[in-house]
Short mmCIF file of C-alpha atoms and ligand atoms in Angstrom, two decimals:
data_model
loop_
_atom_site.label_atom_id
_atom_site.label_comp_id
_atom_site.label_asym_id
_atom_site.label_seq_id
_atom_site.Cartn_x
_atom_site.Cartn_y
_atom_site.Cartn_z
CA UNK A 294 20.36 -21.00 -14.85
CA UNK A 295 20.42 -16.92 -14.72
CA UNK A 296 19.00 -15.47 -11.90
CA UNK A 297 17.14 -12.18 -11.27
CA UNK A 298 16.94 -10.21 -7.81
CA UNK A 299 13.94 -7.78 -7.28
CA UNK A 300 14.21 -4.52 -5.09
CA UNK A 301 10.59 -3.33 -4.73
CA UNK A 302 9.70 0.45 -3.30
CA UNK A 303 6.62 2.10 -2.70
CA UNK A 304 2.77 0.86 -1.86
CA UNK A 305 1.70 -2.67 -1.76
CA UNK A 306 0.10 -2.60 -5.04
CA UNK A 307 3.79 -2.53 -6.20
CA UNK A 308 4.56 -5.34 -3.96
CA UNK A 309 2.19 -7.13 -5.95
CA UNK A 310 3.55 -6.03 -9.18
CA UNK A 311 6.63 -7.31 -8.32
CA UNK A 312 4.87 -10.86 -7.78
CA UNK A 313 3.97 -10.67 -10.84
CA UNK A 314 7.42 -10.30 -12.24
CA UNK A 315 9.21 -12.77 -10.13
CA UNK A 316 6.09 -15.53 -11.93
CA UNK A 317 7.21 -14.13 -15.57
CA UNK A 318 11.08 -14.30 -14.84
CA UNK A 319 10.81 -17.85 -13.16
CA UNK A 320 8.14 -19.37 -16.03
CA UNK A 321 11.30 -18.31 -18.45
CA UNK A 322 13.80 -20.47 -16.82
CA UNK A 323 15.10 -17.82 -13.99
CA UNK A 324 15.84 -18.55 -10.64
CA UNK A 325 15.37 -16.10 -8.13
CA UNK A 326 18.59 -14.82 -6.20
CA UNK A 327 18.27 -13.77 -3.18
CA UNK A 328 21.00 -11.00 -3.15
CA UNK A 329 21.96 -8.52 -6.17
CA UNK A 330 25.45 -9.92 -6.15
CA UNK A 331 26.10 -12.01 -8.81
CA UNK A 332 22.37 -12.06 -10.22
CA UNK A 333 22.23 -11.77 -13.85
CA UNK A 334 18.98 -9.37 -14.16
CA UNK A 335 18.40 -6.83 -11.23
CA UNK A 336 14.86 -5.66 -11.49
CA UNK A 337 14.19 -2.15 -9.00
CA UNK A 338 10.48 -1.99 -9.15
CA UNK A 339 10.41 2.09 -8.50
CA UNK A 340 7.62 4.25 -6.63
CA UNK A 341 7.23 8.22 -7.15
CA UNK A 342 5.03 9.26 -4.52
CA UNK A 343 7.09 11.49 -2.73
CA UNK A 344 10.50 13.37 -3.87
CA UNK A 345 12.07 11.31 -1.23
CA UNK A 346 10.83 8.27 -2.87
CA UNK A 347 12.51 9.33 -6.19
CA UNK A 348 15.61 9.53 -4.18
CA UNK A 349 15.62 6.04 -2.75
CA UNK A 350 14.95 4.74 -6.36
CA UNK A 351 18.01 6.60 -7.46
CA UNK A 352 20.06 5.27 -4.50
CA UNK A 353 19.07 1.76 -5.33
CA UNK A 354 20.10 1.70 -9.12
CA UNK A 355 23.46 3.40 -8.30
CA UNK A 356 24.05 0.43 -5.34
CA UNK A 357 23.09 -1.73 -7.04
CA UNK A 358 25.53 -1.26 -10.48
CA UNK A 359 28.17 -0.74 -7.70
CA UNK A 360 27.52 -4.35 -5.92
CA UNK A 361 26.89 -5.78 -9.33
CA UNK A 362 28.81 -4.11 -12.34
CA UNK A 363 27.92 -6.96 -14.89
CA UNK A 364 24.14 -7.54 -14.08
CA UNK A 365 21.74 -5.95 -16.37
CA UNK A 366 19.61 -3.29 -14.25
CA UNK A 367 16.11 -2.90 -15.00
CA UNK A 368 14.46 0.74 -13.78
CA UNK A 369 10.45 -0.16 -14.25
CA UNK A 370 7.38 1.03 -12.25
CA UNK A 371 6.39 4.48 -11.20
CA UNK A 372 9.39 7.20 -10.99
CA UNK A 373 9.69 5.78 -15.18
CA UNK A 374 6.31 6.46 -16.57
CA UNK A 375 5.95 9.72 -14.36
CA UNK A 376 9.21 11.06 -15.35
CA UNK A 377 10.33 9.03 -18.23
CA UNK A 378 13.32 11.72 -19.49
CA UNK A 379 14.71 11.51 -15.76
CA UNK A 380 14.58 7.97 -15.91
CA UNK A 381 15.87 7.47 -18.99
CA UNK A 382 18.69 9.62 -18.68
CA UNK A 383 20.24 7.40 -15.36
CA UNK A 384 23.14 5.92 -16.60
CA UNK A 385 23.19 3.33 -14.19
CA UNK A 386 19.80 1.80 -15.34
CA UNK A 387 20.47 -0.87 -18.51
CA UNK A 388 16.45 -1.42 -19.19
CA UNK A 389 14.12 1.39 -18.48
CA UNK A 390 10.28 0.97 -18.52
CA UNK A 391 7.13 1.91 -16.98
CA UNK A 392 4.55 -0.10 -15.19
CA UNK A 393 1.67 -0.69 -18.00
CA UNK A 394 3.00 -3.60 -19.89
CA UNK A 395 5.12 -5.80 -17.67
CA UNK A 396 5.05 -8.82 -20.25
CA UNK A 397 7.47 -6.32 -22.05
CA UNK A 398 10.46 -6.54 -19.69
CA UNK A 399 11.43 -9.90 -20.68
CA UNK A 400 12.14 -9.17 -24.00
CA UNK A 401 13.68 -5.36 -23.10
CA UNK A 402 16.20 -7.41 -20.82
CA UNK A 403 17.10 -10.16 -23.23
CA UNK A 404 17.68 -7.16 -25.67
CA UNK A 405 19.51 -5.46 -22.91
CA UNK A 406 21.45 -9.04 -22.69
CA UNK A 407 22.56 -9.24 -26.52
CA UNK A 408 22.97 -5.60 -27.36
CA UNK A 409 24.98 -4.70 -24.03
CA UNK A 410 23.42 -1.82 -24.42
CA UNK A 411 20.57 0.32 -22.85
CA UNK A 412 17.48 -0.04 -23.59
CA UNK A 413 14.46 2.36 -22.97
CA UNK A 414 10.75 1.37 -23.59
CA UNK A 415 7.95 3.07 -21.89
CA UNK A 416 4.29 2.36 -23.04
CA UNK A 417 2.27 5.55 -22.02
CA UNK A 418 -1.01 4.76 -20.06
CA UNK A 419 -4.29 5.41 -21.94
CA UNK A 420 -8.25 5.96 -21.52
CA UNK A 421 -9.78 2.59 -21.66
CA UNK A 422 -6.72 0.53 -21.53
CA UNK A 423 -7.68 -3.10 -19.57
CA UNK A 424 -6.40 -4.21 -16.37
CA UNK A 425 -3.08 -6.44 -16.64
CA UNK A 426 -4.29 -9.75 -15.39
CA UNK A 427 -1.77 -11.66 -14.00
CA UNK A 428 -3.96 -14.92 -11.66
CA UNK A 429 -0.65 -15.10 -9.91
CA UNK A 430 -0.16 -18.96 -8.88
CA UNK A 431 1.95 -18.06 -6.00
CA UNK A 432 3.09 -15.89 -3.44
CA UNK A 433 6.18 -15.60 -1.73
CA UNK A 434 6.00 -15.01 2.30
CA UNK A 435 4.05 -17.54 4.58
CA UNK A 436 1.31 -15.34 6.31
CA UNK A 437 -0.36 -13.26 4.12
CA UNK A 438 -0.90 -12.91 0.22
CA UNK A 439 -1.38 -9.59 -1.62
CA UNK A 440 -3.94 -9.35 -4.28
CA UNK A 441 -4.62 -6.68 -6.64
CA UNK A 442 -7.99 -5.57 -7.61
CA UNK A 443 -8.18 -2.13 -9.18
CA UNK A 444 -5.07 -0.01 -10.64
CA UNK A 445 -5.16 3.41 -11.73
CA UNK A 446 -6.71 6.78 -10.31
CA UNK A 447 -9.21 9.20 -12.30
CA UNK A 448 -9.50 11.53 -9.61
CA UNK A 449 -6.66 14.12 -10.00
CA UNK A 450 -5.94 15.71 -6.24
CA UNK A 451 -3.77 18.99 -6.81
CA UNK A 452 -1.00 17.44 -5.35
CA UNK A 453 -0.67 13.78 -6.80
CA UNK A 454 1.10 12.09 -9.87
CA UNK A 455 -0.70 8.67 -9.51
CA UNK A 456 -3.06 9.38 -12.25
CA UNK A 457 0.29 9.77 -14.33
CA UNK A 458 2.11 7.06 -13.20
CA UNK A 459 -0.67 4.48 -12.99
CA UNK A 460 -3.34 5.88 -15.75
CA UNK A 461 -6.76 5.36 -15.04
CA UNK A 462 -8.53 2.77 -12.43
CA UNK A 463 -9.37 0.04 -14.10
CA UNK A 464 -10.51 -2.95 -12.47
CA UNK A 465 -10.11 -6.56 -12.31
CA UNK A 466 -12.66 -9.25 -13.58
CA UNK A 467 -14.17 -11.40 -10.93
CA UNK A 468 -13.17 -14.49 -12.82
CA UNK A 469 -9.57 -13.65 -12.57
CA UNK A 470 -9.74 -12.47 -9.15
CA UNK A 471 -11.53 -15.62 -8.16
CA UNK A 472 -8.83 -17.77 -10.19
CA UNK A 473 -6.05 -16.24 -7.97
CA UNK A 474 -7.92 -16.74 -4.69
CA UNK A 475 -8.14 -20.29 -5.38
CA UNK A 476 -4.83 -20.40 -5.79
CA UNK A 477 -3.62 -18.84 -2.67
CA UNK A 478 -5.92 -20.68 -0.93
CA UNK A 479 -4.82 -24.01 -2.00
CA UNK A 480 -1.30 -22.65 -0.77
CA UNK A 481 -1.86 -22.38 2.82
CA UNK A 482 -2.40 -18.82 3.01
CA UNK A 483 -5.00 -17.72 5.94
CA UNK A 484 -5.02 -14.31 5.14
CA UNK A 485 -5.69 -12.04 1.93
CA UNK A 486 -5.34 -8.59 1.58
CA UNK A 487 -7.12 -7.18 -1.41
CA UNK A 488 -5.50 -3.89 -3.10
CA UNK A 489 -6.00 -1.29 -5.30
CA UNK A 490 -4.46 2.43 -6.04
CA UNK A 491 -8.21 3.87 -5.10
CA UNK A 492 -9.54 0.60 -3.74
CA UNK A 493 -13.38 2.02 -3.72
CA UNK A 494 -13.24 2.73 -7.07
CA UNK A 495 -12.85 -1.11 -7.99
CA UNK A 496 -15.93 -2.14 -10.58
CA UNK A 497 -16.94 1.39 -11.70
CA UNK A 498 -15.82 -0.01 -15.11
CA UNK A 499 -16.87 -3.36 -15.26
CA UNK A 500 -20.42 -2.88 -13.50
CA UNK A 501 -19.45 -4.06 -10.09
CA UNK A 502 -18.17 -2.70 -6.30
CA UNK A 503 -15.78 -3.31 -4.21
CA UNK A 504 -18.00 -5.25 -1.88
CA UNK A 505 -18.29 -7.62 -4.42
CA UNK A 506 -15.09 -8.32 -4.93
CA UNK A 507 -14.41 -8.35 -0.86
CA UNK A 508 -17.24 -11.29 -0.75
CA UNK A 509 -15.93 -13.36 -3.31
CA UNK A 510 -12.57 -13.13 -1.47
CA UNK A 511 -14.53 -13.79 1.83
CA UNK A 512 -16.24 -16.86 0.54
CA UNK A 513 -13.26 -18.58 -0.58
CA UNK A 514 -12.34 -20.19 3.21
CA UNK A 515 -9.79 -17.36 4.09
CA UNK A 516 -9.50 -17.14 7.97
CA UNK A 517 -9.11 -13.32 7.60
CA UNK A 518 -9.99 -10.82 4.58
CA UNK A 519 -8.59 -7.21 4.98
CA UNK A 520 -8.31 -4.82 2.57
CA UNK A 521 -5.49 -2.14 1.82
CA UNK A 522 -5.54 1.59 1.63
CA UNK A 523 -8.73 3.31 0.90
CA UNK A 524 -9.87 6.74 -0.12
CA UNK A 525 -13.28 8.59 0.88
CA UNK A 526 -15.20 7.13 -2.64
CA UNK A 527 -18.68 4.99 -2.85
CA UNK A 528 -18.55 3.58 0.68
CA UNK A 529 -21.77 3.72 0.98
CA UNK A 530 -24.53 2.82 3.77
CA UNK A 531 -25.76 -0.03 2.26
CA UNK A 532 -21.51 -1.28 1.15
CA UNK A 533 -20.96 -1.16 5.57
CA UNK A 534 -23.86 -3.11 5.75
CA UNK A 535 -22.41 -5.58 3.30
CA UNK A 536 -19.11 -5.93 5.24
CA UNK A 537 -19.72 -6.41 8.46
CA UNK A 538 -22.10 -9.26 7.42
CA UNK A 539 -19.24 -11.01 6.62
CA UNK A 540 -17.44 -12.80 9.51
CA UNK A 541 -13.84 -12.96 8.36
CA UNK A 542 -13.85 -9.56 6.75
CA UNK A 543 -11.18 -7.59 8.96
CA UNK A 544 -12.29 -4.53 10.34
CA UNK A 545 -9.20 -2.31 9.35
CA UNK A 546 -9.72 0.69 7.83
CA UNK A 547 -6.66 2.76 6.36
CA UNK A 548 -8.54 6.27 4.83
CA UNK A 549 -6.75 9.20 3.35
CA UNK A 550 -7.94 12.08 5.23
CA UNK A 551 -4.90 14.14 3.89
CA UNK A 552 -6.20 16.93 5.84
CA UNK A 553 -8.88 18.02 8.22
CA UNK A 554 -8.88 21.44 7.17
CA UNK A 555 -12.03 21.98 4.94
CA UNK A 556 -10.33 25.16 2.98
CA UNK A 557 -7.03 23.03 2.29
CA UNK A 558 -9.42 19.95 1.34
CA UNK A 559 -11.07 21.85 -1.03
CA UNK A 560 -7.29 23.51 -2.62
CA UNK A 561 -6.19 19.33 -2.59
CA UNK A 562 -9.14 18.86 -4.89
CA UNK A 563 -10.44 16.20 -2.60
CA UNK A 564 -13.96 15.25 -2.80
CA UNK A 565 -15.39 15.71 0.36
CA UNK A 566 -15.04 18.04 3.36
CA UNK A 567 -14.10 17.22 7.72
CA UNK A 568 -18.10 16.28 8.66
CA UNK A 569 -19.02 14.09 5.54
CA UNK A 570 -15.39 12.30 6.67
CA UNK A 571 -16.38 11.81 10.46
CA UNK A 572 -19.83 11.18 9.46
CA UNK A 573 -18.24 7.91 7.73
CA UNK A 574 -15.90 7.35 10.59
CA UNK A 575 -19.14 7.04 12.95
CA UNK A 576 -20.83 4.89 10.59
CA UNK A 577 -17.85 2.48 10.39
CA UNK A 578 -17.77 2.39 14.22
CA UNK A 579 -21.43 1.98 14.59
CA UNK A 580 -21.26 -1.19 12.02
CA UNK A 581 -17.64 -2.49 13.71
CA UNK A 582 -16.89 -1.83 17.16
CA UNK A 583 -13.60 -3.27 17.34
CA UNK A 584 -13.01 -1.24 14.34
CA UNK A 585 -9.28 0.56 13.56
CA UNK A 586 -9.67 3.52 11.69
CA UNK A 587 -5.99 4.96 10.35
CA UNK A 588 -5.05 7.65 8.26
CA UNK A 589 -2.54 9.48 5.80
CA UNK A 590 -2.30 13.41 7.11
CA UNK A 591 -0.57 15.38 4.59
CA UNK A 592 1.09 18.81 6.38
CA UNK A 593 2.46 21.58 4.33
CA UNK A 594 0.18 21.66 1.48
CA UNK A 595 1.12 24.71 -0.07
CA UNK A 596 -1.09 27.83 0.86
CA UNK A 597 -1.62 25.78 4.60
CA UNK A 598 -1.85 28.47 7.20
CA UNK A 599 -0.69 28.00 10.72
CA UNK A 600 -4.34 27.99 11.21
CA UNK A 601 -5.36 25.73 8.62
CA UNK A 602 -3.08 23.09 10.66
CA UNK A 603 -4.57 23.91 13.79
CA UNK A 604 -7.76 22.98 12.00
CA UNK A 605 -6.59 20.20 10.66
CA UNK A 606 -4.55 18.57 13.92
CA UNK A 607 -8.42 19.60 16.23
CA UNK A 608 -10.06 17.21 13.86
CA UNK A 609 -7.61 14.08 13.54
CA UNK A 610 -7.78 14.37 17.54
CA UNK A 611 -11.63 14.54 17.40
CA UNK A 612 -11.99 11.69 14.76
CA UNK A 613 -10.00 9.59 17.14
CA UNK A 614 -7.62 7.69 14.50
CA UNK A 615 -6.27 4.28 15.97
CA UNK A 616 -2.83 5.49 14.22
CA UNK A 617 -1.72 8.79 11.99
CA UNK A 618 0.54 8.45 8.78
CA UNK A 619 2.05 11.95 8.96
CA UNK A 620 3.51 12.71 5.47
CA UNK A 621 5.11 16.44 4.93
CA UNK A 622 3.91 17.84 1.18
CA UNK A 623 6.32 16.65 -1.23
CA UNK A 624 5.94 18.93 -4.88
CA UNK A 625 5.65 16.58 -7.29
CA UNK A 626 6.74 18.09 -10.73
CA UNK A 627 3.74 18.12 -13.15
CA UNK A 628 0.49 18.69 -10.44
CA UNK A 629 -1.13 21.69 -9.65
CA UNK A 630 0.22 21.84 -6.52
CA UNK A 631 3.83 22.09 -7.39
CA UNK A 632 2.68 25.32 -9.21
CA UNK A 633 1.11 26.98 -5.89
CA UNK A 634 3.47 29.17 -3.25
CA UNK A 635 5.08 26.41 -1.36
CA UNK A 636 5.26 26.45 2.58
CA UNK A 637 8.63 26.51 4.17
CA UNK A 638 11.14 23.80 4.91
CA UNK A 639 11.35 24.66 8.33
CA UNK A 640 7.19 25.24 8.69
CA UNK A 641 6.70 21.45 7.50
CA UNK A 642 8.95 20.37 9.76
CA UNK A 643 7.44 21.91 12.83
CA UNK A 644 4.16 20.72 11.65
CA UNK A 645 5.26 17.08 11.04
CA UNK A 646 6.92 17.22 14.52
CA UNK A 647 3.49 17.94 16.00
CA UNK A 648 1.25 15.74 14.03
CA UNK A 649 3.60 12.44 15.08
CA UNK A 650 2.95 13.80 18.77
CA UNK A 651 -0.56 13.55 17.96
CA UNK A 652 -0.18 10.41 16.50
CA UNK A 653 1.67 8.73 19.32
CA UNK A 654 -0.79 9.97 21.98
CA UNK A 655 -3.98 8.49 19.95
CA UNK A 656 -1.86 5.11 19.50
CA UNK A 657 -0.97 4.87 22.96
CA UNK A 658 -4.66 6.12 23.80
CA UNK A 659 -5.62 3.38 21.69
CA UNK A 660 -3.58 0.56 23.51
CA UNK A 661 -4.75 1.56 27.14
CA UNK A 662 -8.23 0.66 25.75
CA UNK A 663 -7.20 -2.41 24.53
CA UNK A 664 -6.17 -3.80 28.37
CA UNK A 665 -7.96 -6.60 29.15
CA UNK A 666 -9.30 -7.89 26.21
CA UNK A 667 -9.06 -11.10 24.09
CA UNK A 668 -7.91 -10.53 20.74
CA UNK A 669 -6.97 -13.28 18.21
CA UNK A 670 -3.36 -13.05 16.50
CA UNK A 671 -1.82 -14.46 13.73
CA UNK A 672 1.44 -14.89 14.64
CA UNK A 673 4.20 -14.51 11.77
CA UNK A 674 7.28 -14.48 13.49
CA UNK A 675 9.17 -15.65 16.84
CA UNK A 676 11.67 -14.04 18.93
CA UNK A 677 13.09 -14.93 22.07
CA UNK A 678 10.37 -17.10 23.25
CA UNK A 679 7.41 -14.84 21.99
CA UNK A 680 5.56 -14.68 18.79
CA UNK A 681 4.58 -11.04 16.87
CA UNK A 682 1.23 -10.51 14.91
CA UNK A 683 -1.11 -8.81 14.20
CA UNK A 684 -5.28 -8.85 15.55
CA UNK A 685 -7.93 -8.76 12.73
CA UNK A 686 -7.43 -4.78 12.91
CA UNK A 687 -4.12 -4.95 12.29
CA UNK A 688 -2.71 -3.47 15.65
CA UNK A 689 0.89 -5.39 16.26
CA UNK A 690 1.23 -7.68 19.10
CA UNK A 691 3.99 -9.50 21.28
CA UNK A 692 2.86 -12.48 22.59
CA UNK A 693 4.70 -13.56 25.35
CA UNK A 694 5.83 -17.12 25.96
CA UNK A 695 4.84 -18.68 23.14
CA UNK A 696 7.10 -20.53 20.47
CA UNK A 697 6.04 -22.91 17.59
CA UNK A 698 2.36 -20.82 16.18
CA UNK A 699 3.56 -19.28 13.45
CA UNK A 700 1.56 -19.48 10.88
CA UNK A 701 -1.56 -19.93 13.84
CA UNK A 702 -3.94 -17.80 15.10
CA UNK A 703 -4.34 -17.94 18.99
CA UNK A 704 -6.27 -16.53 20.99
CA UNK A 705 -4.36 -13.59 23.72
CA UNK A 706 -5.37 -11.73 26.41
CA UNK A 707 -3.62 -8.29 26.15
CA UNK A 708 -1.36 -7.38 29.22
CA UNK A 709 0.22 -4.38 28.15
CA UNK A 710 1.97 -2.40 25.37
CA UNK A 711 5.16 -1.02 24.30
CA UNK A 712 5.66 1.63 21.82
CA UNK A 713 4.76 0.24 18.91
CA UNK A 714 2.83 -2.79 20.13
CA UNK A 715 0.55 -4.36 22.43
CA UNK A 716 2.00 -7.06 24.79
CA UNK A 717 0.07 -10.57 25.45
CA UNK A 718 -0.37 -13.61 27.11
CA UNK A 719 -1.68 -16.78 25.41
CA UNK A 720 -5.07 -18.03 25.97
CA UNK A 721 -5.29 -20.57 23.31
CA UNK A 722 -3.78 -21.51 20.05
CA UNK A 723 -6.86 -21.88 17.45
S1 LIG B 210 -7.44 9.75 -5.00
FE1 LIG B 210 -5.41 9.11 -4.22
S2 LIG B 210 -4.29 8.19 -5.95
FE2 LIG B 210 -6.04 9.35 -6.78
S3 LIG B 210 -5.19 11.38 -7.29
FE3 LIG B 210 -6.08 11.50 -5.21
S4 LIG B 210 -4.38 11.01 -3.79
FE4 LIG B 210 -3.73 10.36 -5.87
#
């Protein structure tokens, strides 16, 4: 039997993606290895988002033809339909393709396989162009499935090459999504996480929202529905309402601010300035008070003034995010932004410096004001006589003295916290 090994970077939309391989490969007689040594096909499902993601792609194809100098190496996914002449030119890479057609990489690798020679086939994205539907019948892991709803971005910030690399959102049917969520569910799994490249913009195409597709999910008999990474878009009154009528919907919410500096908003060709932002991090309080409200802060934009960032940092503080993704601007060849005067090396390092300071202190503000309570975990692994998990707002947890839940969800009153994670005592295993 030949066997295929998958290297996945990036977002968990690619994760997904990569699901969706592993099902193709296996329903054509491979097994799945799990090292790159001796596997017959290595797959390295790429992600562009930042420069330094580019460079970990690279690193992986070149370790991987060293570790394995007969397998045939497949370059698919992101950094290949962005930047298809860099991708194709990698000598290490035997099959190069994109991310539109993944049905395609079958046949590019048994041509890879018979020719012994490379093989480069990249299907552009295009207006109208249907979601790939997949109604995965599995999922590897044991805690939580990923399932993708929407792909694709039509909204063209200065600074981002998603719309390249992923085309425009299209969106899932609720048949197939339904389909899948059976599936999953007749697994085991007690959590879902629904994703999407701009999440919000799910149904724009096909006459429905995002809520929709959030209470199908919810209706299926999951123990906990969260949802991935979202952007400002169409979350409306009326969509809050929705969720938080919905008692297994998880109140996480993960929202690109990017920055809270209405002047460098406005040069990021966001759509919406600091007080429309708060304005829907109140309202998502007010409708869930254990709510966790994260975000992506981008620092460096080009044309950011040391005032700008001051800006900025005075308004992550005041919206009072649970947890701060600090990313330093990363040109991306082919956007606006990588046309505009860039700021200096050593600028975006001072500023990334003091956003993670921010950062910590909100998390750690966060996790005194968690003392006391009773949160429910599901625990997913064990170490040393506790468990690890995460609450229904995703905030980490140790839970001390407990062995033999995972997979659970118990109940813990929280004790403490560490860095990165609250510490526990069980109250009850549920
Ligand atoms: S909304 Fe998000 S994915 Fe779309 S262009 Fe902007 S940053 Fe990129």
């Amino acid at each position: 039997m030949k066997r295929v090994y998958f290297h996945t970077l990036g977002c968990k939309v690619n994760q997904y993606d990569t699901e969706s391989l592993a099902e193709l490969f296996t329903k054509a007689g491979y097994g799945i290895a799990d090292t790159p040594a001796g596997a017959d096909v290595i797959v390295v499902n790429s992600c562009t988002v930042t420069a330094e993601a580019d460079r970990k792609t690279r690193q992986a194809v070149r370790r991987f033809r060293r570790i394995a100098p007969d397998s045939v190496i497949v370059l698919c996914g992101c950094v290949p339909q962005a930047y298809p002449a860099v991708a194709a030119a990698l000598p290490e890479a035997d099959v190069v393709t994109g991310n539109k057609d993944h049905r395609l990489i079958l046949d590019l690798v048994d041509r890879a396989l018979s020719s012994r020679s490379c093989v480069v086939d990249i299907p552009s994205h295009a207006k109208g162009d249907d979601f790939e539907d997949f109604r995965l019948s599995a999922f590897s892991g044991r805690t939580r499935a990923i399932v993708k709803i929407q792909d694709g971005c039509d909204r063209y910030c200065s600074y981002c090459i998603i719309p390249t690399s992923r085309g425009r959102s299209r969106s899932r049917s609720l048949e197939s999504l339904s389909d899948e969520l059976d599936n999953f569910k007749a697994q085991g799994f007690r959590e879902v996480v629904l994703v999407g490249i701009n999440f919000c913009c799910y149904g724009l195409d096909i006459g429905r929202t995002f809520v929709d597709a959030i209470e199908l999910a919810c209706g299926k008999g999951f123990d906990r529905v969260r949802i991935g990474s979202l952007e400002y878009d169409n979350i409306s009154d009326e969509a809050i309402a929705r969720l938080a009528a919905l008692p297994n919907f998880c109140p996480q919410f993960h929202i690109s601010l990017q920055s809270g500096c209405d002047r460098t908003l406005k040069a990021m060709n966001r759509h919406y300035n600091s007080a429309e932002y708060l304005a829907l991090c109140e309202a998502l309080r007010a409708a869930f008070p254990d709510a966790a409200i994260t975000t992506d802060l981008m620092v460096g934009f080009p044309g950011e003034t040391d005032e700008d960032f001051a800006d900025s940092l005075a308004f992550a503080e005041k919206a009072g995010f649970e947890k701060i993704h600090v990313f330093p601007y990363s040109a991306r060849p082919g956007t606006c932004a990588a046309e505009m005067e860039q700021v200096p090396a050593s600028i975006k390092e001072a500023r990334t410096d003091a956003a993670l300071k921010l950062s910590d202190e909100l998390r750690q503000k966060f996790f005194k004001s968690c003392l006391g309570r009773t949160v429910s975990v599901l625990c997913e692994t064990e170490k040393e006589g506790a468990a690890f998990g995460y609450t229904e707002n995703y905030t980490p947890v140790k839970v001390l003295n407990c062995t033999g839940h995972s997979g659970k969800i118990v109940s813990v009153r929280v004790t403490g916290s560490e860095h990165d994670n609250l510490i526990g005592e069980l109250c009850s295993a549920g």
